[in-house]
PDB file of C-alpha atoms and ligand atoms in Angstrom:
ATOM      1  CA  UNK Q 355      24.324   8.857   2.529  1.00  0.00           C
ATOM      2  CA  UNK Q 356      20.578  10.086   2.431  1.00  0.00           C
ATOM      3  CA  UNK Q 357      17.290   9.528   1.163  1.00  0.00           C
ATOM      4  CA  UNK Q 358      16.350  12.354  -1.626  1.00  0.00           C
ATOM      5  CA  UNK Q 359      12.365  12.952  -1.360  1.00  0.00           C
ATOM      6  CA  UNK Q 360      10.972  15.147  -4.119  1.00  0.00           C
ATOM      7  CA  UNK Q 361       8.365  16.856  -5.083  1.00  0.00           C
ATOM      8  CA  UNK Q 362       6.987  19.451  -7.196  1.00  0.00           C
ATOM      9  CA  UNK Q 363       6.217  21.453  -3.743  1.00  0.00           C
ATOM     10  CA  UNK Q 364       4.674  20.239  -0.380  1.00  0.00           C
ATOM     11  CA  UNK Q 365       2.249  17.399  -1.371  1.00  0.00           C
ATOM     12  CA  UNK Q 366       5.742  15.295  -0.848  1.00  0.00           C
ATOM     13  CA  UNK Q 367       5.706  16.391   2.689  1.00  0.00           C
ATOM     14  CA  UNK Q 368       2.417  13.525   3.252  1.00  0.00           C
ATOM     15  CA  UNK Q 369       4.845  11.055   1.893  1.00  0.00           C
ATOM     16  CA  UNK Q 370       7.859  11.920   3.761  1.00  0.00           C
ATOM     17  CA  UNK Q 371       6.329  12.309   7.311  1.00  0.00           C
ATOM     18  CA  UNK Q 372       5.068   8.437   6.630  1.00  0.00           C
ATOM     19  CA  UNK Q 373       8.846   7.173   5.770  1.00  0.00           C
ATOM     20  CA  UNK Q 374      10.030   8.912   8.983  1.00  0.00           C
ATOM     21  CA  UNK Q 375       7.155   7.015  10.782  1.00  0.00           C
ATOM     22  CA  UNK Q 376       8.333   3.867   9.391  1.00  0.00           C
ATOM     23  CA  UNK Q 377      12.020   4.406   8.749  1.00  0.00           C
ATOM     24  CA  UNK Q 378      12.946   6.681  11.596  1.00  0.00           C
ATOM     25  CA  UNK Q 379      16.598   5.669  11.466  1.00  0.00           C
ATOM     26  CA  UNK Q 380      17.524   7.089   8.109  1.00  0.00           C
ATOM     27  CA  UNK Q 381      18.961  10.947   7.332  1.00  0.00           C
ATOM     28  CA  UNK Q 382      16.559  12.740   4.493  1.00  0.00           C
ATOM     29  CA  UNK Q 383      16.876  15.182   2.217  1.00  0.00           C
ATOM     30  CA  UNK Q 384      13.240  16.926   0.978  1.00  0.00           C
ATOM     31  CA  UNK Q 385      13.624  19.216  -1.888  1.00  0.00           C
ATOM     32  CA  UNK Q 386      10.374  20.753  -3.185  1.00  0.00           C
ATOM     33  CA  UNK Q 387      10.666  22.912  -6.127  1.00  0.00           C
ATOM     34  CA  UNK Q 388       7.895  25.372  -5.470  1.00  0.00           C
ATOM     35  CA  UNK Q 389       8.846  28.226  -7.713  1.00  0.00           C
ATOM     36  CA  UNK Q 390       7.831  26.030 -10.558  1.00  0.00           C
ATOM     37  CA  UNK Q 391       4.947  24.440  -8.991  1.00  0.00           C
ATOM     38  CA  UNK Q 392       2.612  23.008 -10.280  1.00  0.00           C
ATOM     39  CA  UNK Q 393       3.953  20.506 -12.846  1.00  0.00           C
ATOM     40  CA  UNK Q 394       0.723  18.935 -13.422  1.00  0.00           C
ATOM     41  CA  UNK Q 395      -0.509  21.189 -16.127  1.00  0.00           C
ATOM     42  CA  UNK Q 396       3.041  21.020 -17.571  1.00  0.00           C
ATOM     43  CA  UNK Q 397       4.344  19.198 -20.714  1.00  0.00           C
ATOM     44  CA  UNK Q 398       6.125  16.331 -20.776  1.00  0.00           C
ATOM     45  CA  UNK Q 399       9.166  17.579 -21.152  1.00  0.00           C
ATOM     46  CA  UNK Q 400       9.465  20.134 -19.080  1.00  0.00           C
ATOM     47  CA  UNK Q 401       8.421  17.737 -16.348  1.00  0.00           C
ATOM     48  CA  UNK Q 402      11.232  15.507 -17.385  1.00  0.00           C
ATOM     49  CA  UNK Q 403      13.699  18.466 -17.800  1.00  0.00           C
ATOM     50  CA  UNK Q 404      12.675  19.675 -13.601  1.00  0.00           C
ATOM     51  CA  UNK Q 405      12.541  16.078 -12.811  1.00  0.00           C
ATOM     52  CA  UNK Q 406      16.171  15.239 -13.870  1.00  0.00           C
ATOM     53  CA  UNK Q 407      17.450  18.776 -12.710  1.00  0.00           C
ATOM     54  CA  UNK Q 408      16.379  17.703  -9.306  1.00  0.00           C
ATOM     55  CA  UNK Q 409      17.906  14.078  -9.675  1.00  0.00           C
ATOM     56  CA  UNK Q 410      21.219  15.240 -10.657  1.00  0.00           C
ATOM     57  CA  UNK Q 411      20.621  18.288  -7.447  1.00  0.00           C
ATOM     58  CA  UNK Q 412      19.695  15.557  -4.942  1.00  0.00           C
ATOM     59  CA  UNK Q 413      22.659  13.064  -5.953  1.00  0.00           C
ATOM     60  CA  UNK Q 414      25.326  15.687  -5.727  1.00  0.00           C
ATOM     61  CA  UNK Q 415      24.033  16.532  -2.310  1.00  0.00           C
ATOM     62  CA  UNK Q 416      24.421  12.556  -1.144  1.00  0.00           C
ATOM     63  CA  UNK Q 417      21.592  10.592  -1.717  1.00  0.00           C
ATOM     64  CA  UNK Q 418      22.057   7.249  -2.668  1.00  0.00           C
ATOM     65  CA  UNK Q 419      18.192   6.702  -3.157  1.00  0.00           C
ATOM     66  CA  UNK Q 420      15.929   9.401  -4.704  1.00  0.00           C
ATOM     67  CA  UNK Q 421      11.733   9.077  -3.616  1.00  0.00           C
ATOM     68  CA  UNK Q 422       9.829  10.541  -6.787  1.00  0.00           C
ATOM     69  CA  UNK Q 423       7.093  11.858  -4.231  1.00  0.00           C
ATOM     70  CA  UNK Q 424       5.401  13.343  -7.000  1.00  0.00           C
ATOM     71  CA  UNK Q 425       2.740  11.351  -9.093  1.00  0.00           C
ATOM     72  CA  UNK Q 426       2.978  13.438 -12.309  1.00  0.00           C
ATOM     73  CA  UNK Q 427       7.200  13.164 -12.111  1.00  0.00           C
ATOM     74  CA  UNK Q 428       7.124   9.359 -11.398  1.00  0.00           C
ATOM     75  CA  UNK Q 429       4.545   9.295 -14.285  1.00  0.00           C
ATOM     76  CA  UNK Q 430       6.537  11.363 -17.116  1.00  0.00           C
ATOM     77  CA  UNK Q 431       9.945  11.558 -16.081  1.00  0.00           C
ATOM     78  CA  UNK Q 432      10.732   8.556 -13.958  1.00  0.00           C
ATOM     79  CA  UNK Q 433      11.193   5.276 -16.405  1.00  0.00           C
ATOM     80  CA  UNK Q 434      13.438   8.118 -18.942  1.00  0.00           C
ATOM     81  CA  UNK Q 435      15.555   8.674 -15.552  1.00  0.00           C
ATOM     82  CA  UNK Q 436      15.824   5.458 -14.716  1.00  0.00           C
ATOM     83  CA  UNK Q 437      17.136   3.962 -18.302  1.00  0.00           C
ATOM     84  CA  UNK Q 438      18.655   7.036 -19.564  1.00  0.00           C
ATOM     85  CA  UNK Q 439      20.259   9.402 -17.081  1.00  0.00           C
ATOM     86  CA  UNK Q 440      21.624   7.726 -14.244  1.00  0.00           C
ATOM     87  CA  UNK Q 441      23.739   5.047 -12.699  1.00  0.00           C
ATOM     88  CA  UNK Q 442      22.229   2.571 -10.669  1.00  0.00           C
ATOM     89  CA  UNK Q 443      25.419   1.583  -9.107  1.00  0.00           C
ATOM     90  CA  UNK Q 444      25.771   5.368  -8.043  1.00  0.00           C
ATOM     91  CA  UNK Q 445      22.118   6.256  -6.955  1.00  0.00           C
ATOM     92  CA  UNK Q 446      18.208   4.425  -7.276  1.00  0.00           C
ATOM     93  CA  UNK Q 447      15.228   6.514  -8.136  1.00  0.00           C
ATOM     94  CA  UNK Q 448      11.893   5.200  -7.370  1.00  0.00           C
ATOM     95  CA  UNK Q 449       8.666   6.349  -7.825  1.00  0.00           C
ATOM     96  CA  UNK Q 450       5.092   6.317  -6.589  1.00  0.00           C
ATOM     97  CA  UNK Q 451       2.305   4.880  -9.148  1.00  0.00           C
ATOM     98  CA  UNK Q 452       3.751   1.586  -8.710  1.00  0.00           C
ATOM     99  CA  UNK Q 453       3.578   0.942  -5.378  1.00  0.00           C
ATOM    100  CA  UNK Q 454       0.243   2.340  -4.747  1.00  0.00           C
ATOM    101  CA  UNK Q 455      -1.127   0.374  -8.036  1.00  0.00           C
ATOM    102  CA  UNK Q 456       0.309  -2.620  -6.126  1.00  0.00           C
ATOM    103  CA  UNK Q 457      -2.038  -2.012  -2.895  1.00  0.00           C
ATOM    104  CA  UNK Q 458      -5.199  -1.860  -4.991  1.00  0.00           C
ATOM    105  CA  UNK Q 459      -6.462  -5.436  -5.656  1.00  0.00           C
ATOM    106  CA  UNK Q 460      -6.767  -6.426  -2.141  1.00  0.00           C
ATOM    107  CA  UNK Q 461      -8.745  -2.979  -0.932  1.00  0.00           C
ATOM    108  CA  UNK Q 462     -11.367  -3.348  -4.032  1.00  0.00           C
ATOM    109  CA  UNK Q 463     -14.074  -5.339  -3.462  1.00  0.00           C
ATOM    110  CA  UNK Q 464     -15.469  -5.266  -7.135  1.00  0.00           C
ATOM    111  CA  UNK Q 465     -12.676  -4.042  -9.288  1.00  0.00           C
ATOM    112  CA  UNK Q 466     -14.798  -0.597 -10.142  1.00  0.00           C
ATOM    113  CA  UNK Q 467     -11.708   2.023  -9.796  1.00  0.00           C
ATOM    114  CA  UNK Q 468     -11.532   5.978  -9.526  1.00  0.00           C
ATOM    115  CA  UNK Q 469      -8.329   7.883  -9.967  1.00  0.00           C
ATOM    116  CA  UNK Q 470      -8.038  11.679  -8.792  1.00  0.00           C
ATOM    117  CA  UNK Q 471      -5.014  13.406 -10.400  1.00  0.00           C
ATOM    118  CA  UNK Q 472      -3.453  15.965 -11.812  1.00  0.00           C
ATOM    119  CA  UNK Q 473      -3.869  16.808 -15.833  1.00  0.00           C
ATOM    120  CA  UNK Q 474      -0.048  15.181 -16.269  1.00  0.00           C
ATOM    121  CA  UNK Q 475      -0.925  11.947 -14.650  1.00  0.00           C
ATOM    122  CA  UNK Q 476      -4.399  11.385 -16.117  1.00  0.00           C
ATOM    123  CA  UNK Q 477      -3.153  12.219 -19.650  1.00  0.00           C
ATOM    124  CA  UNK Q 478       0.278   9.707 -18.728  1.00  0.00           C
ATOM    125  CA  UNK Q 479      -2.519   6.841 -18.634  1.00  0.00           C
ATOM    126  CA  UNK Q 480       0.392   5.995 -16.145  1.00  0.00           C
ATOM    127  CA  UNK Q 481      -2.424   4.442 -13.417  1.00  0.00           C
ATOM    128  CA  UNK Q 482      -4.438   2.791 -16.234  1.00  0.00           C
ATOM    129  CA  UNK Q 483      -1.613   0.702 -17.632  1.00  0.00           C
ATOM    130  CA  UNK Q 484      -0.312  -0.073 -14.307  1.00  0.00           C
ATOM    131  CA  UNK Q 485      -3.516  -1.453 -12.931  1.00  0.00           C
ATOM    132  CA  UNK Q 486      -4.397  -3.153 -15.830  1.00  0.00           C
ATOM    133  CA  UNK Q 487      -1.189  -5.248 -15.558  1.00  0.00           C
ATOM    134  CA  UNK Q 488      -1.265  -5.753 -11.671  1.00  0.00           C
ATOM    135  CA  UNK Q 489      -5.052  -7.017 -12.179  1.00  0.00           C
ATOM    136  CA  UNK Q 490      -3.774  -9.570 -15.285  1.00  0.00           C
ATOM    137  CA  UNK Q 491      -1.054 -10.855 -12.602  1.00  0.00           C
ATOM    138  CA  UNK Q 492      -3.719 -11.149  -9.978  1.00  0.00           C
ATOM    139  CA  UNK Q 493      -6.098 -12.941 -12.145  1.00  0.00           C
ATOM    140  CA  UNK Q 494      -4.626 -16.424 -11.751  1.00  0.00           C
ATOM    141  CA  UNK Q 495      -5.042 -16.050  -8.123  1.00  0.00           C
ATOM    142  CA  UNK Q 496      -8.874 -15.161  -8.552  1.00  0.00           C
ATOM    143  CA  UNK Q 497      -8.426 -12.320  -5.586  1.00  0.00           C
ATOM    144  CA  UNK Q 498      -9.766  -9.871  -8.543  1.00  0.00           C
ATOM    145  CA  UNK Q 499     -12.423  -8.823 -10.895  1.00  0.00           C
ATOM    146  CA  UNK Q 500     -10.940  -8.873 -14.509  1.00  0.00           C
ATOM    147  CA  UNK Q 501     -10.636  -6.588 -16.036  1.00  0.00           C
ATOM    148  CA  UNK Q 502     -10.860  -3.858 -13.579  1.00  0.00           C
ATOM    149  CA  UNK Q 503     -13.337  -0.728 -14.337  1.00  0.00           C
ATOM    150  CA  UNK Q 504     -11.312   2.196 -14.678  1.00  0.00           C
ATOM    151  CA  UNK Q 505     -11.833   5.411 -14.821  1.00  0.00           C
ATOM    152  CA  UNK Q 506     -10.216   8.903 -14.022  1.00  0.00           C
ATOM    153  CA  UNK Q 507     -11.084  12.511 -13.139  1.00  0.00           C
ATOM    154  CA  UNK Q 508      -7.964  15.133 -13.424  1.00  0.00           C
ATOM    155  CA  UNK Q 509      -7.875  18.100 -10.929  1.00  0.00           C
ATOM    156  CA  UNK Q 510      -5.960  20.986 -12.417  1.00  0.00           C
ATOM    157  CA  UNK Q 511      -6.780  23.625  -9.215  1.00  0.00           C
ATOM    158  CA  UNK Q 512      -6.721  21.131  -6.632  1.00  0.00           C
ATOM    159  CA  UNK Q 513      -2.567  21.646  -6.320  1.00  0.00           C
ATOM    160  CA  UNK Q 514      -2.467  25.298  -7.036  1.00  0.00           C
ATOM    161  CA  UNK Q 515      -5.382  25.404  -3.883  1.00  0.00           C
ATOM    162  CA  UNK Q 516      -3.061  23.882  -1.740  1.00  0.00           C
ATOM    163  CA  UNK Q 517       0.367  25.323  -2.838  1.00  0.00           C
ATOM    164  CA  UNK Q 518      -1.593  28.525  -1.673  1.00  0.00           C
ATOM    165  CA  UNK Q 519      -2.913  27.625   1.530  1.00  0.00           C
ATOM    166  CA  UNK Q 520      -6.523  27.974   0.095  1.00  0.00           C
ATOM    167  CA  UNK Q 521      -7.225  24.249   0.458  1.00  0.00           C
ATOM    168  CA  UNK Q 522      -9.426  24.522   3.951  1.00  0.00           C
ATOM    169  CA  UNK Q 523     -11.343  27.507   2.338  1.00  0.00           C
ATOM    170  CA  UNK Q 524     -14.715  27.490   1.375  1.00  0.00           C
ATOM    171  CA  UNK Q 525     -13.057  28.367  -2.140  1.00  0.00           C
ATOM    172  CA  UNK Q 526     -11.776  25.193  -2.319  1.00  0.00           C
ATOM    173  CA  UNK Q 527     -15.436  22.858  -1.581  1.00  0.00           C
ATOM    174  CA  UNK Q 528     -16.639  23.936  -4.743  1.00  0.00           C
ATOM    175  CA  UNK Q 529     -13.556  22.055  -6.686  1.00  0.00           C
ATOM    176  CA  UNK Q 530     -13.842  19.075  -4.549  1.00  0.00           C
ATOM    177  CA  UNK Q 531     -16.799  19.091  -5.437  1.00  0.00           C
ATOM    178  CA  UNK Q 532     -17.162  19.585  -9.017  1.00  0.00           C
ATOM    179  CA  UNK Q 533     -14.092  16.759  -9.534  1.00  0.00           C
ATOM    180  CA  UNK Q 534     -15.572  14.438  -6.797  1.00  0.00           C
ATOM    181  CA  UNK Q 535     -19.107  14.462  -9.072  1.00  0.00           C
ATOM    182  CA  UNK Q 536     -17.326  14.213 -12.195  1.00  0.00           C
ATOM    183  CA  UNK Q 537     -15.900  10.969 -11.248  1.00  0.00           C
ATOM    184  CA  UNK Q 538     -18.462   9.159  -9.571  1.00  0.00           C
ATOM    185  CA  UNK Q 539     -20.481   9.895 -12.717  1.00  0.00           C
ATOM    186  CA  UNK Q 540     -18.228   8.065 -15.151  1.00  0.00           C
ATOM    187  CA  UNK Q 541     -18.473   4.768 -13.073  1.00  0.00           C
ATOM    188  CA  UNK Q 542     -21.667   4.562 -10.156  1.00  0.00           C
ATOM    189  CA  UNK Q 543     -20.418   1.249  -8.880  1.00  0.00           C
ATOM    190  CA  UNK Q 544     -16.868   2.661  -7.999  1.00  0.00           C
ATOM    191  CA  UNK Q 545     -16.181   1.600  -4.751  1.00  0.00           C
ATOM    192  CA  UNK Q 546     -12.238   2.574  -4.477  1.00  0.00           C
ATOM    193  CA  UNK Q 547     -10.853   5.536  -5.465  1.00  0.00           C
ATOM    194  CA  UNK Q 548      -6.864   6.426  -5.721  1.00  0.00           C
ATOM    195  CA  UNK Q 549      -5.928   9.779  -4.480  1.00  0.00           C
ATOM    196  CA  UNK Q 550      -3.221   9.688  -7.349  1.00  0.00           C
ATOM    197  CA  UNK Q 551      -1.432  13.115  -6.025  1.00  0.00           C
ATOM    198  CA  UNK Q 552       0.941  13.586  -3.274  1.00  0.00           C
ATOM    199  CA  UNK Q 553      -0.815  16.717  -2.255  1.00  0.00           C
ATOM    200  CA  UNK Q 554      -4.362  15.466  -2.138  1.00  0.00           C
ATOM    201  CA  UNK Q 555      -4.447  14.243   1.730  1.00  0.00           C
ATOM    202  CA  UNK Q 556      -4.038  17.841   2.445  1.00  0.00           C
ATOM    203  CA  UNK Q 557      -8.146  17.806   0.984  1.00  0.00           C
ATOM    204  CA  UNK Q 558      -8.864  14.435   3.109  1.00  0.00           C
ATOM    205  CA  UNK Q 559     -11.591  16.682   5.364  1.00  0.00           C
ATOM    206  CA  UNK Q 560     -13.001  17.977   2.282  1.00  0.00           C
ATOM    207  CA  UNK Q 561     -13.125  14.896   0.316  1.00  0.00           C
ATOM    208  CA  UNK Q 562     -14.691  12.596   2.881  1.00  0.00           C
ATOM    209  CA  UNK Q 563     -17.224  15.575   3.581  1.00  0.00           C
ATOM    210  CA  UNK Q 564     -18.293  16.120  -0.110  1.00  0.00           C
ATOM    211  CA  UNK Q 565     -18.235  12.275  -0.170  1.00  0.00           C
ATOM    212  CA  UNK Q 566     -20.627  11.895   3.320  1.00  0.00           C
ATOM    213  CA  UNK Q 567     -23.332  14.422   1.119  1.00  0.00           C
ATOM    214  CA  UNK Q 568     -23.143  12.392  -2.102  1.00  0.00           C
ATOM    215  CA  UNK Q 569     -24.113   9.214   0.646  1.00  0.00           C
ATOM    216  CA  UNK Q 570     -21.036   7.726  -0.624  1.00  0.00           C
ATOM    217  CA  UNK Q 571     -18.906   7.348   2.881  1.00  0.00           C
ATOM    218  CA  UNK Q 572     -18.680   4.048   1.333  1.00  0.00           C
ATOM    219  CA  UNK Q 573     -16.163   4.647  -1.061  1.00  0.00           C
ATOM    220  CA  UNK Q 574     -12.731   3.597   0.000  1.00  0.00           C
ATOM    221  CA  UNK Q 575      -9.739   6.908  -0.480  1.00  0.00           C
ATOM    222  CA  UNK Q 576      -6.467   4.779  -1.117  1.00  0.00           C
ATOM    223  CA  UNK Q 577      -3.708   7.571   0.364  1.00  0.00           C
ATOM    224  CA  UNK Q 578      -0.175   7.400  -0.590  1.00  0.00           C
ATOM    225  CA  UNK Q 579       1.931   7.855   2.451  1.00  0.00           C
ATOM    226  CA  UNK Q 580       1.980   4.482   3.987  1.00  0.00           C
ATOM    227  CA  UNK Q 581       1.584   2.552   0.991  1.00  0.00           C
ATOM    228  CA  UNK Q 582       4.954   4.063  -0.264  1.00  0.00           C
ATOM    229  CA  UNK Q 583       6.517   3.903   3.437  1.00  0.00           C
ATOM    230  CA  UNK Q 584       5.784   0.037   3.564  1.00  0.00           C
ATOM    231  CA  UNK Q 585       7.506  -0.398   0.473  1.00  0.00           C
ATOM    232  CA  UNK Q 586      10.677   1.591   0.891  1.00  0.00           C
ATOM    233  CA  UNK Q 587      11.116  -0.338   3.765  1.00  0.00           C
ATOM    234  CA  UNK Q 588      10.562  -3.315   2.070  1.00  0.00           C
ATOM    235  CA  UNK Q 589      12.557  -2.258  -0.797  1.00  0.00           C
ATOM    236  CA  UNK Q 590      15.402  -1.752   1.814  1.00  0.00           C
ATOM    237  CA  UNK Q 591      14.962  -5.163   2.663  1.00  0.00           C
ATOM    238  CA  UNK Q 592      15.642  -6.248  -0.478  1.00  0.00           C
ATOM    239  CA  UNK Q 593      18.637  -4.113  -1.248  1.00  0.00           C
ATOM    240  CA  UNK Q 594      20.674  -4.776   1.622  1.00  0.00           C
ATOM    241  CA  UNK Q 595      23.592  -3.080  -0.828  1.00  0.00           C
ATOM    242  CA  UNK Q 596      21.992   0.216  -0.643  1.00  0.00           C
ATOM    243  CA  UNK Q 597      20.515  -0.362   3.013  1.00  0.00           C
ATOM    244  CA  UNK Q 598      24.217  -0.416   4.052  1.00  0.00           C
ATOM    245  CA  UNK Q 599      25.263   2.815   2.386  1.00  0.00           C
ATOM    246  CA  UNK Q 600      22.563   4.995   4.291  1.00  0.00           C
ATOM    247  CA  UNK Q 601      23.601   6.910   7.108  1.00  0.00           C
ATOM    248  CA  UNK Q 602      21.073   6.419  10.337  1.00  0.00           C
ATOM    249  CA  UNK Q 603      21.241   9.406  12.246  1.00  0.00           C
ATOM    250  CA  UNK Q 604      17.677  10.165  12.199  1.00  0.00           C
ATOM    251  CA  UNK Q 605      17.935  13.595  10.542  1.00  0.00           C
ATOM    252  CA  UNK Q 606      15.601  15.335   8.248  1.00  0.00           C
ATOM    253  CA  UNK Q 607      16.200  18.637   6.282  1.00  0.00           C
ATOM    254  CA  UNK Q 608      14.386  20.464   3.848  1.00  0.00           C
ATOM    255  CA  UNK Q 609      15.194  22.418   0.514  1.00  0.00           C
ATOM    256  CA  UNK Q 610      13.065  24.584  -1.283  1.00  0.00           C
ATOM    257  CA  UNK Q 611      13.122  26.658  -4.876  1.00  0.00           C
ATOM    258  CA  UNK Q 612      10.893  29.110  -3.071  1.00  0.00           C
ATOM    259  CA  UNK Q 613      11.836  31.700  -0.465  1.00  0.00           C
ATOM    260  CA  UNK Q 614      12.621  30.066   2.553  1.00  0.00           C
ATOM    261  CA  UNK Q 615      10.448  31.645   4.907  1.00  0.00           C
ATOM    262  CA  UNK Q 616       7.590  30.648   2.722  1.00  0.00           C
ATOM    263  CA  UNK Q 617       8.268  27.312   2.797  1.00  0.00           C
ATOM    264  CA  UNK Q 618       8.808  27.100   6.550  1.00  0.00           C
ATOM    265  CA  UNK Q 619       5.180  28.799   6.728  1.00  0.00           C
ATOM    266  CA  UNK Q 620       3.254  26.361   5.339  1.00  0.00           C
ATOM    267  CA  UNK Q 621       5.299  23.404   5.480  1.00  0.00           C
ATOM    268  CA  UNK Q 622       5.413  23.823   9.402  1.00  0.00           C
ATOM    269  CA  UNK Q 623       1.640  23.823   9.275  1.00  0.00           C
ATOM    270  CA  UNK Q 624       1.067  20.882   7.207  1.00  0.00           C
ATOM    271  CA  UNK Q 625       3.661  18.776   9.482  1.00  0.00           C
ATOM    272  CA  UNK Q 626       2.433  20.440  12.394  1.00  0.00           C
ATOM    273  CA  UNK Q 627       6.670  21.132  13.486  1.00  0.00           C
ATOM    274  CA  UNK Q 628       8.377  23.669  12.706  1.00  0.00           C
ATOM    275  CA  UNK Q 629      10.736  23.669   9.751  1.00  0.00           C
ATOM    276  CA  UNK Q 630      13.390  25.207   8.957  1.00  0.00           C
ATOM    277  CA  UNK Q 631      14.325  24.851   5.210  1.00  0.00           C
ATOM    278  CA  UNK Q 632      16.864  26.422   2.607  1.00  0.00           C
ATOM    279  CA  UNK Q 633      16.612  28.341  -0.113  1.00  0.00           C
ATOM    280  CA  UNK Q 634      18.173  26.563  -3.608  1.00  0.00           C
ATOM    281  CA  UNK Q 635      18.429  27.142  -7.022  1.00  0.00           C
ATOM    282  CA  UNK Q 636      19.849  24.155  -9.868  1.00  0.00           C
TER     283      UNK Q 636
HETATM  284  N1  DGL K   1       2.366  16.215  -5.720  1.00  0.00           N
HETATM  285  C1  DGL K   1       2.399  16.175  -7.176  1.00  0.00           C
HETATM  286  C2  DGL K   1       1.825  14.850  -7.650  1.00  0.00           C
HETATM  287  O1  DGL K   1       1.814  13.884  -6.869  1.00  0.00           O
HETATM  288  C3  DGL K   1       1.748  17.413  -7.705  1.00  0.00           C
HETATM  289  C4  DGL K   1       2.172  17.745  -9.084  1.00  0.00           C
HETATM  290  C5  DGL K   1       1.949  19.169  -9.507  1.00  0.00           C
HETATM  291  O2  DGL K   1       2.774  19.998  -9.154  1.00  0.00           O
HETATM  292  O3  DGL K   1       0.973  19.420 -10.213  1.00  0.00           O
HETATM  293  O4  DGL K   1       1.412  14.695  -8.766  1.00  0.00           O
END
């Protein structure tokens, strides 16, 4: 059986090419539904509605463990999943926030936190709760500042930049830089900010550049990819049940709602491979 990876559209694609640095043994399945990108500006429950559609799509297709690598599903759709619409004994579907929230209080130095992410996720309060939680467990230990400053920024063109292959554009350094200066605003003393969207290393360049002529190089950009990899793996650890059930011939392939050709476009020039993917519909 496989690994199911989703996402919204490619931003899943920084998280997947980490798990097959870390976990090269396993067989994935990416599915991206880019015909209804982006979900970020979506409601709740059509996120949840896509979400589950692509659940129910990835288990019938043989995965035994299902990667949210979406940020706005794993913030709206992922705990309803999990207690409502599926069998745990039949498939596991795990999400992002949680992990990443999980990395935080060692990489701060004085608990002042930004989060960059899309409308869905900022409104979800998803990060907030999380880190408030993760801090109060940490606080015994006195490795943290408690509470934590928190404060958010959402990004509503930053996906729809890079689902178009505008995001190394000049277009796109006037977003990057509008959101980056919102942010630091709310909170000068941030010195850690989450990049709370699977698509946003695609703007790493950009970022650190609009960051360099704010003079705030500083500032430390927590990326998904590895975070997420390191815990999969030691999630597998942990679940030797579902470790045992994955097939290990090192395969990858990719799905798309979009036309295929599309897909293998881009996608081949964010994993710098080329791709060959197939067109779906569920
Ligand atoms: N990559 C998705 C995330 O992590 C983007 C969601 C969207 O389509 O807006 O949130």
């Amino acid at each position: 059986m496989k690994i199911g990876v989703f996402d919204s559209g490619y931003g899943g694609l920084t998280i997947l090419s980490k798990m097959r640095q870390h976990l090269p043994q396993y067989d994935y399945l990416y599915l991206g539904d880019n015909a209804r990108t982006p979900y970020g500006t979506r409601s709740f429950e059509v996120i949840y509605d896509y979400t589950l559609q692509a659940v129910r799509y990835l288990q019938q297709q043989g995965c035994r463990l299902i990667i949210l690598a979406c940020n706005t599903a794993s913030a709206k759709a992922l705990r309803s999943i999990q207690q409502r619409d599926i069998d745990p004994d039949q498939v596991r579907v795990l999400g992002v926030i949680r992990p990443t929230v999980e990395a935080v209080p060692s990489l701060t130095r004085n608990g002042h936190i930004g989060i960059l992410a899309t409308p869905g996720t900022v409104s979800s309060q998803s990060y907030v709760l999380e880190l408030e939680k993760i801090f109060s467990q940490h606080q015994a230990s006195c490795i943290v500042h408690c509470p934590p400053s928190i404060v958010q920024q959402s990004c509503p063109m930053w996906v729809p930049l890079i689902e178009s292959g505008e995001h190394t554009g000049i277009g796109a350094d006037y977003f990057v830089d509008k959101y980056l200066h919102a942010l630091l605003a709310q909170d000068p003393l941030m010195d850690t900010v989450i990049l709370g969207c699977t698509h946003y290393p695609l703007l790493l360049p950009k970022i650190q550049q609009c960051l360099a002529a704010m003079q705030r190089s500083d500032i430390q950009l927590v990326e998904q990819g590895d975070i997420v990899a390191r815990s999969l793996e030691d999630y597998l650890l942990r679940h030797l049940e579902i470790a045992h059930d994955l097939t290990n011939e090192g395969t990858v392939r990719y799905l798309t709602t979009e036309a295929a050709d599309k897909f293998n476009q881009s996608a081949s020039l964010f994993l710098s491979a080329p791709i060959c993917a197939k067109k779906v519909i569920f």
